[in-house]
Amino acid sequence: MFSSSHSLAEIQRRIDKVKRFLSVTLSIANAHTVESFYTHDVWSRFMCVCPEEVLSAVSSFSEQQREPELKTAEQSRTTFGFCDDTKRLVDTCELLQAARAHSLPGLGVCMSRDELLQALRSNAPPAGTAELETDEFMNSKKSHEVQSMSEVVACLAQHCRVKQVIDVGSGKGYLSSFLSLQYGLRVYGIDSSSTNTHGAQERNRKLKKFSRAYQKRNKAARAQGEVTNSPQEELVEIKPGLDRDDDVLDIDGAGTVSKEEEKVSLSDINTAVESYSEPEELFLSALSVDAIQPTSPRIPPSQLSTEERERRKRENLERKAQNRSTSSSVMFSPLTSYVTAETELRELINELEDAVMVGLHTCGDLAPSTLRMFVAKAELAAVCSVGCCYHLLSEEFDPAGQESSHGVCGFPLSQYLHDQSWFCGRNARMSACLALERVSLGQGIQMESLFYRAVLHVILRDHYSCFKSEKRVGNVYSKAKSFVDYVRRALRKLELDESKLSDSDIQDYHDTYRPRMDEMHAFNLLKVTLAPCIEGLVLLDRLCYLKEQEDLPFSALVQLFDPLLSPRCYAVVGLKSYEDRISF
């Protein structure tokens, strides 16, 4: 048995450890670093050190254990760096070390992706049906995620001897398309957005239609060193374009196509072929021939011989029969539906068989709903769920009762944390979305925009009797040329009288608080430091939920991605059954 496959009792002990740490430090994560940072003097409330000390400690903190230091009388009565009496931070290094020890890597509860793959594979990895180079048609982050996760999902499917995959929150079908094209799996992509599913459907239709021409063209180019045969005879339509989020090339571009748009002249085809970029050609050439709908040269029927007409008729009938018999092996089917734990999959998927359920960065409550569905549905043999957007999770034990009024909540999921009525808070969950690895390299925090917003709230308090705006300022910062311009744009958006303040009045606020900007920077870095611990508790809660189920022989947290490329890098993996030849 793998040492990384921990028992329920071991996971509960890790949860207790993280809970104890967060019971002391969670107040920092829940502090609002914009609206009330200066208006409520957040730094003085929580800190007994200067911001320069925090900034220095964070920047110099290394993997090595620091040398023991003599503590002051106040520091000797601390817990995780906080004074037991005042509850304020007095030892930054102690806090940083404790945060590292209470993150998932520090707790030692995760399997690596390679460990999981080694355990799942019997004699050979799952066979691919095509050689797809995802970095040719996805950005580096999406390519890394899709390739890493798809191999795990394919191994889960092979291990469970299933051919179907249900991709929950499939978006525009990046993972679904790759699973079906690369591994020949029958994938159902379910997304609540009809725009996403329609776009995915259109992309697949066009990819089937155009890929043979590009395969033929590139095959000739590889054989002769140049393009010798044009795809014009077989190409019916080409409309190149980039998808809006730049994650993948969208052959459609506009999303929908009229009948007139499907009729293109030879000159249109020549122009389109010449305008295609190299990444698009590589993408189309990588598609499996089995996923292509071939077209015949367009010769007027009057020019065909009787034998040729009969031959084509027979081929068409055979092709239609083959399409009917293999309809269940279509690349993938995008479906539009809002999914909850109570969703009946058989009402959505008529051809449902035993399947693997997956979710790549499913937002908020959708990730715990995926796990609840996996436990409840007998047809789901395995699950691989990577969640994100923890700030969108609903919490059952919200003291204000703002999040728990709509029914089943996303946190806590396990009975263990449920019995303890554990509550994190929205600001803490928002902090859990921060990317420590990226921030450590100087990425991820736009301090000036946060500073502008915090000082704006001081102005709202002083001149408009507003301690919290009921309206959203929105992305005013990106349009503002200066702090004065920012404030005036914000006041107009909030429908407040900007004539109360002159430009010099506004600039005076900026100049007054600018020396305290380091407070905000240092405080946010501490919140980032706590982010892995809060995320760890959420994920341990989900793993604990699976461990609590009696009929799940294997469940684990698995690091699938490089956190620098994809900060939400952990998957919750579960199996309901496994072959005797594989020992977890």
mmCIF file of N, CA, C and O in Angstrom, residues 32 35 457 460 465-471:
data_model
loop_
_atom_site.group_PDB
_atom_site.id
_atom_site.type_symbol
_atom_site.label_atom_id
_atom_site.label_comp_id
_atom_site.label_asym_id
_atom_site.label_seq_id
_atom_site.Cartn_x
_atom_site.Cartn_y
_atom_site.Cartn_z
ATOM 1 N N HIS A 32 -10.277 42.553 5.930
ATOM 2 C CA HIS A 32 -10.449 43.149 4.612
ATOM 3 C C HIS A 32 -9.320 44.128 4.358
ATOM 4 O O HIS A 32 -9.151 45.092 5.101
ATOM 5 N N GLU A 35 -11.412 47.773 1.868
ATOM 6 C CA GLU A 35 -12.424 48.685 2.386
ATOM 7 C C GLU A 35 -12.079 49.236 3.768
ATOM 8 O O GLU A 35 -12.344 50.400 4.065
ATOM 9 N N HIS A 457 -11.707 54.617 0.192
ATOM 10 C CA HIS A 457 -12.656 54.368 1.279
ATOM 11 C C HIS A 457 -12.446 55.331 2.439
ATOM 12 O O HIS A 457 -13.401 55.638 3.163
ATOM 13 N N LEU A 460 -14.389 58.285 1.234
ATOM 14 C CA LEU A 460 -15.826 58.030 1.369
ATOM 15 C C LEU A 460 -16.271 58.180 2.823
ATOM 16 O O LEU A 460 -17.357 58.702 3.101
ATOM 17 N N SER A 465 -19.806 60.010 4.424
ATOM 18 C CA SER A 465 -20.394 59.199 5.508
ATOM 19 C C SER A 465 -20.641 57.766 5.068
ATOM 20 O O SER A 465 -21.637 57.141 5.458
ATOM 21 N N CYS A 466 -19.773 57.266 4.189
ATOM 22 C CA CYS A 466 -19.899 55.891 3.686
ATOM 23 C C CYS A 466 -18.738 55.064 4.228
ATOM 24 O O CYS A 466 -17.572 55.375 3.960
ATOM 25 N N PHE A 467 -19.049 54.044 4.980
ATOM 26 C CA PHE A 467 -18.013 53.134 5.452
ATOM 27 C C PHE A 467 -17.888 51.914 4.550
ATOM 28 O O PHE A 467 -16.888 51.221 4.537
ATOM 29 N N LYS A 468 -18.942 51.663 3.795
ATOM 30 C CA LYS A 468 -18.915 50.560 2.838
ATOM 31 C C LYS A 468 -19.874 50.896 1.708
ATOM 32 O O LYS A 468 -21.054 51.130 1.934
ATOM 33 N N SER A 469 -19.340 50.939 0.503
ATOM 34 C CA SER A 469 -20.165 51.293 -0.640
ATOM 35 C C SER A 469 -21.076 50.135 -1.034
ATOM 36 O O SER A 469 -20.668 48.978 -1.066
ATOM 37 N N GLU A 470 -22.338 50.464 -1.299
ATOM 38 C CA GLU A 470 -23.278 49.433 -1.730
ATOM 39 C C GLU A 470 -23.134 49.142 -3.219
ATOM 40 O O GLU A 470 -23.674 48.164 -3.726
ATOM 41 N N LYS A 471 -22.447 49.996 -3.938
ATOM 42 C CA LYS A 471 -22.233 49.802 -5.358
ATOM 43 C C LYS A 471 -20.777 49.446 -5.610
ATOM 44 O O LYS A 471 -19.895 49.769 -4.820
#
